[in-house]
Amino acid sequence: MVAERSGEIYGLLYRLTGNAEEARDLTQETFLWAFQYIRNFRGDADLRTWIYRIAINQARNRWRWWRRRRRDATVSLDAPDGPFGQPLTATLKAAHGYDPENQTLAREREKVLREALRTLGRSYRETVILRDIEGFSYEEIATTLGISVGTVKSRLSRGREELRRKLEGSL
């Protein structure tokens, strides 16, 4: 399960937190929690949705922990832009090989998108990431977040609109 899902979970947590080190810690905590409580998994939902729900709850708990200590964000002094010095999403390459200009433009677009996502409200950010990046269905998102499908659609619409406004302002 760890080998199969850890990359996905790390990606989700990185998008939610914006911090590579924090995402690594939360990924470990997610799987530790899942192993401790696997006996409580009833099978009502898909195992993937259950793991994602644990990951999101871990991120929420960490956010609350930092907020109680009046530290809304953590900063790692030696953290690169993404894991292993690379951006999270694959960089664009020209059809005929390495193209530094396209790679630089792709990194800049990705950075702007990541920053805009980071400034969305938590509930909107979670919904947009689960739908548009992770590819969850409305029903899977509803199960993962413990909300109704109507609420998922509403948050997704409002989150996309807010993201669109933020991106228009920064481009």
mmCIF file of C-alpha atoms in Angstrom:
data_model
loop_
_atom_site.group_PDB
_atom_site.id
_atom_site.type_symbol
_atom_site.label_atom_id
_atom_site.label_comp_id
_atom_site.label_asym_id
_atom_site.label_seq_id
_atom_site.Cartn_x
_atom_site.Cartn_y
_atom_site.Cartn_z
ATOM 1 C CA MET A 1 0.000 0.000 0.000
ATOM 2 C CA VAL A 2 2.822 2.427 0.844
ATOM 3 C CA ALA A 3 4.671 1.723 -2.402
ATOM 4 C CA GLU A 4 1.478 2.084 -4.403
ATOM 5 C CA ARG A 5 0.075 5.260 -2.808
ATOM 6 C CA SER A 6 2.933 7.193 -1.161
ATOM 7 C CA GLY A 7 3.723 9.277 -4.246
ATOM 8 C CA GLU A 8 0.096 10.312 -4.654
ATOM 9 C CA ILE A 9 -0.282 11.116 -0.973
ATOM 10 C CA TYR A 10 2.960 13.098 -0.919
ATOM 11 C CA GLY A 11 1.822 15.084 -3.964
ATOM 12 C CA LEU A 12 -1.524 15.855 -2.351
ATOM 13 C CA LEU A 13 0.076 16.933 0.921
ATOM 14 C CA TYR A 14 2.689 19.031 -0.852
ATOM 15 C CA ARG A 15 -0.043 20.863 -2.732
ATOM 16 C CA LEU A 16 -1.978 21.396 0.488
ATOM 17 C CA THR A 17 0.970 22.561 2.600
ATOM 18 C CA GLY A 18 3.350 24.028 0.025
ATOM 19 C CA ASN A 19 6.273 22.632 2.008
ATOM 20 C CA ALA A 20 8.250 19.569 0.903
ATOM 21 C CA GLU A 21 9.525 18.686 4.378
ATOM 22 C CA GLU A 22 6.086 19.071 5.943
ATOM 23 C CA ALA A 23 4.575 16.920 3.177
ATOM 24 C CA ARG A 24 7.141 14.158 3.796
ATOM 25 C CA ASP A 25 6.382 14.150 7.523
ATOM 26 C CA LEU A 26 2.643 14.137 6.930
ATOM 27 C CA THR A 27 2.952 11.311 4.390
ATOM 28 C CA GLN A 28 4.725 9.169 6.992
ATOM 29 C CA GLU A 29 2.159 10.064 9.632
ATOM 30 C CA THR A 30 -0.674 9.231 7.237
ATOM 31 C CA PHE A 31 0.600 5.705 6.625
ATOM 32 C CA LEU A 32 1.441 5.144 10.290
ATOM 33 C CA TRP A 33 -2.078 6.177 11.225
ATOM 34 C CA ALA A 34 -3.539 3.986 8.464
ATOM 35 C CA PHE A 35 -1.603 0.938 9.672
ATOM 36 C CA GLN A 36 -2.634 1.557 13.272
ATOM 37 C CA TYR A 37 -6.315 1.858 12.406
ATOM 38 C CA ILE A 38 -6.708 -0.460 9.388
ATOM 39 C CA ARG A 39 -8.915 -2.695 11.527
ATOM 40 C CA ASN A 40 -11.418 0.210 11.670
ATOM 41 C CA PHE A 41 -11.679 0.342 7.873
ATOM 42 C CA ARG A 42 -15.224 -0.884 7.194
ATOM 43 C CA GLY A 43 -15.011 -0.993 3.432
ATOM 44 C CA ASP A 44 -17.891 1.477 2.990
ATOM 45 C CA ALA A 45 -15.608 3.565 0.794
ATOM 46 C CA ASP A 46 -12.683 2.731 -1.444
ATOM 47 C CA LEU A 47 -9.333 2.235 0.327
ATOM 48 C CA ARG A 48 -7.886 5.095 -1.761
ATOM 49 C CA THR A 49 -10.555 7.500 -0.473
ATOM 50 C CA TRP A 50 -9.943 6.364 3.098
ATOM 51 C CA ILE A 51 -6.184 7.026 2.796
ATOM 52 C CA TYR A 52 -6.781 10.428 1.206
ATOM 53 C CA ARG A 53 -9.159 11.340 4.010
ATOM 54 C CA ILE A 54 -6.514 10.405 6.577
ATOM 55 C CA ALA A 55 -3.940 12.528 4.704
ATOM 56 C CA ILE A 56 -6.227 15.547 4.561
ATOM 57 C CA ASN A 57 -7.066 15.178 8.247
ATOM 58 C CA GLN A 58 -3.343 14.967 9.066
ATOM 59 C CA ALA A 59 -2.762 18.198 7.119
ATOM 60 C CA ARG A 60 -5.671 19.902 8.889
ATOM 61 C CA ASN A 61 -4.404 18.778 12.281
ATOM 62 C CA ARG A 62 -0.902 20.074 11.507
ATOM 63 C CA TRP A 63 -2.320 23.379 10.290
ATOM 64 C CA ARG A 64 -4.315 23.740 13.522
ATOM 65 C CA TRP A 65 -1.208 22.837 15.560
ATOM 66 C CA TRP A 66 0.813 25.584 13.847
ATOM 67 C CA ARG A 67 -2.044 28.065 14.140
ATOM 68 C CA ARG A 68 -2.365 27.483 17.888
ATOM 69 C CA ARG A 69 1.299 28.371 18.151
ATOM 70 C CA ARG A 70 0.713 31.479 16.020
ATOM 71 C CA ARG A 71 2.809 30.131 13.182
ATOM 72 C CA ASP A 72 0.640 29.852 10.081
ATOM 73 C CA ALA A 73 3.472 28.688 7.857
ATOM 74 C CA THR A 74 6.732 26.853 8.194
ATOM 75 C CA VAL A 75 9.774 27.591 6.088
ATOM 76 C CA SER A 76 12.625 25.223 5.488
ATOM 77 C CA LEU A 77 15.816 27.153 4.768
ATOM 78 C CA ASP A 78 17.298 24.380 2.645
ATOM 79 C CA ALA A 79 14.142 23.256 0.787
ATOM 80 C CA PRO A 80 14.269 23.575 -3.012
ATOM 81 C CA ASP A 81 11.222 24.547 -5.089
ATOM 82 C CA GLY A 82 10.079 20.930 -5.248
ATOM 83 C CA PRO A 83 11.303 17.495 -4.244
ATOM 84 C CA PHE A 84 14.862 16.756 -5.384
ATOM 85 C CA GLY A 85 15.207 20.293 -6.756
ATOM 86 C CA GLN A 86 12.525 19.705 -9.364
ATOM 87 C CA PRO A 87 9.003 21.064 -9.638
ATOM 88 C CA LEU A 88 6.159 18.727 -8.734
ATOM 89 C CA THR A 89 4.612 18.492 -12.164
ATOM 90 C CA ALA A 90 6.597 17.310 -15.134
ATOM 91 C CA THR A 91 8.329 20.095 -16.981
ATOM 92 C CA LEU A 92 7.443 20.680 -20.574
ATOM 93 C CA LYS A 93 9.998 19.587 -23.114
ATOM 94 C CA ALA A 94 10.169 20.493 -26.737
ATOM 95 C CA ALA A 95 9.299 17.729 -29.165
ATOM 96 C CA HIS A 96 12.921 17.467 -30.238
ATOM 97 C CA GLY A 97 14.648 17.343 -26.881
ATOM 98 C CA TYR A 98 15.794 19.715 -24.190
ATOM 99 C CA ASP A 99 14.430 23.257 -24.441
ATOM 100 C CA PRO A 100 15.570 25.507 -21.569
ATOM 101 C CA GLU A 101 13.203 28.337 -22.499
ATOM 102 C CA ASN A 102 10.095 26.121 -22.381
ATOM 103 C CA GLN A 103 11.265 24.530 -19.149
ATOM 104 C CA THR A 104 11.793 27.927 -17.537
ATOM 105 C CA LEU A 105 8.375 29.157 -18.662
ATOM 106 C CA ALA A 106 6.742 25.951 -17.388
ATOM 107 C CA ARG A 107 8.435 26.335 -13.990
ATOM 108 C CA GLU A 108 7.304 29.943 -13.749
ATOM 109 C CA ARG A 109 3.695 29.028 -14.641
ATOM 110 C CA GLU A 110 3.787 26.191 -12.152
ATOM 111 C CA LYS A 111 5.132 28.462 -9.422
ATOM 112 C CA VAL A 112 2.379 31.024 -10.047
ATOM 113 C CA LEU A 113 -0.256 28.276 -9.979
ATOM 114 C CA ARG A 114 1.194 26.775 -6.795
ATOM 115 C CA GLU A 115 1.184 30.199 -5.093
ATOM 116 C CA ALA A 116 -2.388 30.891 -6.212
ATOM 117 C CA LEU A 117 -3.495 27.468 -4.932
ATOM 118 C CA ARG A 118 -1.758 28.125 -1.628
ATOM 119 C CA THR A 119 -3.735 31.336 -1.114
ATOM 120 C CA LEU A 120 -7.125 29.685 -1.669
ATOM 121 C CA GLY A 121 -9.198 28.958 1.404
ATOM 122 C CA ARG A 122 -8.487 25.496 2.833
ATOM 123 C CA SER A 123 -11.853 23.976 1.896
ATOM 124 C CA TYR A 124 -11.639 25.310 -1.669
ATOM 125 C CA ARG A 125 -8.008 24.236 -2.030
ATOM 126 C CA GLU A 126 -8.767 20.686 -0.877
ATOM 127 C CA THR A 127 -11.704 20.355 -3.266
ATOM 128 C CA VAL A 128 -9.904 21.831 -6.291
ATOM 129 C CA ILE A 129 -6.825 19.670 -5.722
ATOM 130 C CA LEU A 130 -8.845 16.470 -5.279
ATOM 131 C CA ARG A 131 -10.914 17.107 -8.424
ATOM 132 C CA ASP A 132 -8.625 18.879 -10.867
ATOM 133 C CA ILE A 133 -5.238 17.478 -9.896
ATOM 134 C CA GLU A 134 -5.970 14.096 -8.308
ATOM 135 C CA GLY A 135 -8.922 13.325 -10.616
ATOM 136 C CA PHE A 136 -11.394 12.244 -7.927
ATOM 137 C CA SER A 137 -15.079 11.998 -8.812
ATOM 138 C CA TYR A 138 -17.588 14.198 -6.983
ATOM 139 C CA GLU A 139 -18.722 11.197 -4.948
ATOM 140 C CA GLU A 140 -15.146 10.285 -3.970
ATOM 141 C CA ILE A 141 -14.474 13.857 -2.880
ATOM 142 C CA ALA A 142 -17.684 13.914 -0.847
ATOM 143 C CA THR A 143 -16.691 10.695 0.893
ATOM 144 C CA THR A 144 -13.101 11.818 1.451
ATOM 145 C CA LEU A 145 -14.060 15.182 2.939
ATOM 146 C CA GLY A 146 -17.226 13.970 4.683
ATOM 147 C CA ILE A 147 -19.505 16.438 2.891
ATOM 148 C CA SER A 148 -22.391 16.192 0.421
ATOM 149 C CA VAL A 149 -21.957 16.086 -3.365
ATOM 150 C CA GLY A 150 -23.765 19.435 -3.599
ATOM 151 C CA THR A 151 -21.244 20.994 -1.236
ATOM 152 C CA VAL A 152 -18.419 19.529 -3.330
ATOM 153 C CA LYS A 153 -19.851 21.138 -6.479
ATOM 154 C CA SER A 154 -20.345 24.458 -4.725
ATOM 155 C CA ARG A 155 -16.824 24.526 -3.259
ATOM 156 C CA LEU A 156 -15.346 23.452 -6.575
ATOM 157 C CA SER A 157 -17.148 26.196 -8.470
ATOM 158 C CA ARG A 158 -16.228 28.887 -5.956
ATOM 159 C CA GLY A 159 -12.665 27.600 -5.632
ATOM 160 C CA ARG A 160 -12.125 27.587 -9.392
ATOM 161 C CA GLU A 161 -13.561 31.094 -9.701
ATOM 162 C CA GLU A 162 -11.316 32.394 -6.904
ATOM 163 C CA LEU A 163 -8.302 30.633 -8.448
ATOM 164 C CA ARG A 164 -9.142 32.144 -11.853
ATOM 165 C CA ARG A 165 -9.268 35.660 -10.336
ATOM 166 C CA LYS A 166 -5.943 35.165 -8.561
ATOM 167 C CA LEU A 167 -4.278 33.868 -11.726
ATOM 168 C CA GLU A 168 -5.633 36.726 -13.854
ATOM 169 C CA GLY A 169 -4.204 39.192 -11.352
ATOM 170 C CA SER A 170 -0.753 37.589 -11.429
ATOM 171 C CA LEU A 171 -0.337 37.018 -15.165
#
